[in-house]
mmCIF file of C-alpha atoms and ligand atoms in Angstrom:
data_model
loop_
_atom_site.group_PDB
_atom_site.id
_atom_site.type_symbol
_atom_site.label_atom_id
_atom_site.label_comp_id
_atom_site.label_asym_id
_atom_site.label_seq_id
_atom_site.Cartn_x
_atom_site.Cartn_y
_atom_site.Cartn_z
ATOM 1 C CA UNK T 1 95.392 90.049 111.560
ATOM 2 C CA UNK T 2 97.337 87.395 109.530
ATOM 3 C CA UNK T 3 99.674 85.364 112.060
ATOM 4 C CA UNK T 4 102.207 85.015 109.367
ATOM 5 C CA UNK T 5 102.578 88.476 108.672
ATOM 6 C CA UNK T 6 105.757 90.560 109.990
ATOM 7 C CA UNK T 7 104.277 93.685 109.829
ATOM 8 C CA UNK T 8 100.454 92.717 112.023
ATOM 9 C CA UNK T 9 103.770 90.993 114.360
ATOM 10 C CA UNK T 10 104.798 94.608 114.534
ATOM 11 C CA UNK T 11 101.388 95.992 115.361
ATOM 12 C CA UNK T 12 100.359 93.171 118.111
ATOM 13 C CA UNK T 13 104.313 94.048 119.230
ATOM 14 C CA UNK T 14 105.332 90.290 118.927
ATOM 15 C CA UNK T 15 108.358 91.611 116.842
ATOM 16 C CA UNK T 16 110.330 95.048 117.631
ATOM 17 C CA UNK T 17 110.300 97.748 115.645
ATOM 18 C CA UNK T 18 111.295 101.510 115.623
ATOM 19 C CA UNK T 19 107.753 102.985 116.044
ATOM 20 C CA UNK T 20 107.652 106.806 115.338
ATOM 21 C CA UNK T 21 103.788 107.209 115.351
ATOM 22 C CA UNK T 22 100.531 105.223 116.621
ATOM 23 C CA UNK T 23 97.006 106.077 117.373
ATOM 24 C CA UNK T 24 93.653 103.361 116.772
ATOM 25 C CA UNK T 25 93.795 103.052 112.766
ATOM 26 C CA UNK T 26 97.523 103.001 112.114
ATOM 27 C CA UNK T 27 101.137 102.608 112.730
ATOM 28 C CA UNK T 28 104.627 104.287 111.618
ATOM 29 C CA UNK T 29 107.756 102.426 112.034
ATOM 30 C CA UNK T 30 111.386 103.349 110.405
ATOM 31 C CA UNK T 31 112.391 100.739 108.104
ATOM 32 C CA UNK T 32 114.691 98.183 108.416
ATOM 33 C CA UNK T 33 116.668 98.464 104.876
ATOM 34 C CA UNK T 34 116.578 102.489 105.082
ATOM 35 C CA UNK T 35 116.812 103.563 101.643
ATOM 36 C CA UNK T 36 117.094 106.646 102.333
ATOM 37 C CA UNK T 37 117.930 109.549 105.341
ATOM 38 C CA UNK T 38 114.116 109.056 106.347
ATOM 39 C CA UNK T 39 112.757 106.203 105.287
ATOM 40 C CA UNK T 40 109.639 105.219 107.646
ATOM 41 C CA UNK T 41 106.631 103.325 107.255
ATOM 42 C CA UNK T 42 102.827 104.039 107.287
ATOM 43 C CA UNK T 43 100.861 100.698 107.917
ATOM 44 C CA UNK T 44 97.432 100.154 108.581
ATOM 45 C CA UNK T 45 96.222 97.983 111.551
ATOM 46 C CA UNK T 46 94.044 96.430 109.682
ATOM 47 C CA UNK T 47 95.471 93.566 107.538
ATOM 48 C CA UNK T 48 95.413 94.357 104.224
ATOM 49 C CA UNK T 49 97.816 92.711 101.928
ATOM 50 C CA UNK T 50 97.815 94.642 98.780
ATOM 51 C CA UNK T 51 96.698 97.986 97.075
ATOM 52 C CA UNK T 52 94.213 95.825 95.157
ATOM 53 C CA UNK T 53 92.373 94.586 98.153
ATOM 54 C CA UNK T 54 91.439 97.881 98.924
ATOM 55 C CA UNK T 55 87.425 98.106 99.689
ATOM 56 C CA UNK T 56 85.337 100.661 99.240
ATOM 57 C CA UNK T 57 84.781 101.219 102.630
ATOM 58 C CA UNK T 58 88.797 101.551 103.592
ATOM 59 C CA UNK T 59 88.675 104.830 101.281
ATOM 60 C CA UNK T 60 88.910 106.501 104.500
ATOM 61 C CA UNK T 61 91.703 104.440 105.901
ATOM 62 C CA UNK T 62 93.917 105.273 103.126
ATOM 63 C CA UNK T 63 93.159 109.150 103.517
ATOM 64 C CA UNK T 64 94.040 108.627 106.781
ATOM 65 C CA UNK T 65 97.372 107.037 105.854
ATOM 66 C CA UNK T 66 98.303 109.917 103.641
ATOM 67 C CA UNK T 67 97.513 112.395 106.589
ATOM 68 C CA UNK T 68 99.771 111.065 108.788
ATOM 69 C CA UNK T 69 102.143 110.716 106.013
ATOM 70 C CA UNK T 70 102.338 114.174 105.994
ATOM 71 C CA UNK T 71 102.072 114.533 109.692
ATOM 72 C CA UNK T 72 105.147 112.628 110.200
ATOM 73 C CA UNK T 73 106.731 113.804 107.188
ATOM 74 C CA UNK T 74 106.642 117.632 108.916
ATOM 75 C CA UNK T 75 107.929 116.094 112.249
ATOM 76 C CA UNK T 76 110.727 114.839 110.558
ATOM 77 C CA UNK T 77 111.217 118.706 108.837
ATOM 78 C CA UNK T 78 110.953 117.256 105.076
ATOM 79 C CA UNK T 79 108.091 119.387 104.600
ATOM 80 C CA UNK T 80 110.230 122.166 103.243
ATOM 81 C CA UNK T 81 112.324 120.384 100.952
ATOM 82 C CA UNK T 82 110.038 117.704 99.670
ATOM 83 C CA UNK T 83 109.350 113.842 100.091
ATOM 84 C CA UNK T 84 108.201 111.129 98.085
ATOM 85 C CA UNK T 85 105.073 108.192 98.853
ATOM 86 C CA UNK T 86 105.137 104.951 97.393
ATOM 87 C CA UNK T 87 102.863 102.022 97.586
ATOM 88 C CA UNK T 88 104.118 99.011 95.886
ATOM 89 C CA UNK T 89 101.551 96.696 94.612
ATOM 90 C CA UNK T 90 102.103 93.257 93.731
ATOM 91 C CA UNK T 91 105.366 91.499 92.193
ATOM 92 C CA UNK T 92 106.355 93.355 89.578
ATOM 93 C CA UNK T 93 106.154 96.721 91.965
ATOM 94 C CA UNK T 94 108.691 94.436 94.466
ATOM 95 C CA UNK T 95 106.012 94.376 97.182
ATOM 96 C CA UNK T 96 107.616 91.822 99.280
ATOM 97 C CA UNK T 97 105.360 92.133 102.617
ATOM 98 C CA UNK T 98 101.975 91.323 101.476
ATOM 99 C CA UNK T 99 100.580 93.729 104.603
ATOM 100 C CA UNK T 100 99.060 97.362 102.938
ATOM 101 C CA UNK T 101 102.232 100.072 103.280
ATOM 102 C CA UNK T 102 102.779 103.612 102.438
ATOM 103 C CA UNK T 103 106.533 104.450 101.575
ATOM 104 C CA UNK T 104 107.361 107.717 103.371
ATOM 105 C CA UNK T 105 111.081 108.684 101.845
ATOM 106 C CA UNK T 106 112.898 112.303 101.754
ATOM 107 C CA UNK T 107 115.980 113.693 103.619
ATOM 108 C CA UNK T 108 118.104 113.649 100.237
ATOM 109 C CA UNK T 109 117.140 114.498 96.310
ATOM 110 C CA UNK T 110 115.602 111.622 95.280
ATOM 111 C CA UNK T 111 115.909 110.141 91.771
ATOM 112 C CA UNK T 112 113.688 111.427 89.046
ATOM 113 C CA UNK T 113 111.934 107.399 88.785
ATOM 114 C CA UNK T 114 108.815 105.998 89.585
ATOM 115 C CA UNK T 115 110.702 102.658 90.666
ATOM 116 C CA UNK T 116 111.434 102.542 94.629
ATOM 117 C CA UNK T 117 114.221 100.207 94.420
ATOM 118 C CA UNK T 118 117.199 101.068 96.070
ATOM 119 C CA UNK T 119 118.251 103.404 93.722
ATOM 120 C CA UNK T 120 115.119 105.696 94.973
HETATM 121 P P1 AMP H 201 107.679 96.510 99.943
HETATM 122 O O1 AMP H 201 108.702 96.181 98.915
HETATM 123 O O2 AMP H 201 106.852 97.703 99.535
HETATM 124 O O3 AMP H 201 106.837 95.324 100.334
HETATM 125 O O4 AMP H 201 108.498 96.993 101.184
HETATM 126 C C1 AMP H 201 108.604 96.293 102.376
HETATM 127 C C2 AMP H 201 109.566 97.048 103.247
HETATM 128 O O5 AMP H 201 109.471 96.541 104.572
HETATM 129 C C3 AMP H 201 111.027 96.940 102.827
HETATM 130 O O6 AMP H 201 111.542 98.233 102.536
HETATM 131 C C4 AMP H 201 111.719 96.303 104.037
HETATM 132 O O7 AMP H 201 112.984 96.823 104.283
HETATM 133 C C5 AMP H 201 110.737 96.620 105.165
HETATM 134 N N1 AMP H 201 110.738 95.674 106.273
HETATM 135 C C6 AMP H 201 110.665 94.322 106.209
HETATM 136 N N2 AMP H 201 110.659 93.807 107.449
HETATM 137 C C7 AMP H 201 110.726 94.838 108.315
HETATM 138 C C8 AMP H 201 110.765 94.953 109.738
HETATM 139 N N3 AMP H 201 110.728 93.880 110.524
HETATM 140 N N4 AMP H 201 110.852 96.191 110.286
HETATM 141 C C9 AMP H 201 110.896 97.277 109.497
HETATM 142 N N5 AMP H 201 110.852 97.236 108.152
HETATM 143 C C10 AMP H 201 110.774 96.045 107.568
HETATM 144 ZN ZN1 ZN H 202 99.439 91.912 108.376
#
């Protein structure tokens, strides 16, 4: 928990947010700045602030993440025509909430880029 952080404001429900999935390890919310038709976050309870802070011993958090990923991924029926992770790490990746995130994006052909941007 980091009291400046939006997203552990989201998880101790100090702030509002569209929540499509729960359970003890993790959180899904839609974004705010939808960048495209499904654009939802996966976001670990635990305060992590970047990719490069993971520890050994959150290997199975982030297995975890990518399960219900998928889980939520199907419930939204993008499992059929595809859908796209990201995990932006740091400044140059425009990670602009320091709190650990997995990207969940689909509903439309996204662009052939690694870059999340807008332009996804
Ligand atoms: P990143 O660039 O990977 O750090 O992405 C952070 C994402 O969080 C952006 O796509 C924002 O639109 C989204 N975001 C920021 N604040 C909120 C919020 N209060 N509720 C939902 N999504 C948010
Ligand atoms: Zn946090």
């Amino acid at each position: 928990m980091s009291v400046d952080c939006v997203f552990c404001k989201i998880i101790n429900r100090e702030l509002d947010a569209d929540i499509v999935y729960e359970d003890e390890k993790a959180i899904a919310f839609k974004d705010i700045n939808p960048a495209a038709p499904v654009h939802i976050l996966v976001v670990p309870r635990k305060h992590i602030p970047s990719l490069k802070d993971l520890e050994k011993s959150d290997e199975a958090l982030i297995g975890h993440l990518h399960t219900i990923a998928n889980e939520i991924a199907k419930a939204f029926k993008l499992d059929n025509k595809g859908y796209r992770i990201v995990i932006n790490c740091g400044a140059d990746a425009g990670q602009i909430v320091f709190h650990l995130h997995l990207h969940l994006l689909g509903g439309r052909p996204l662009l052939q880029t690694i870059a999340k941007g807008r332009g996804v």
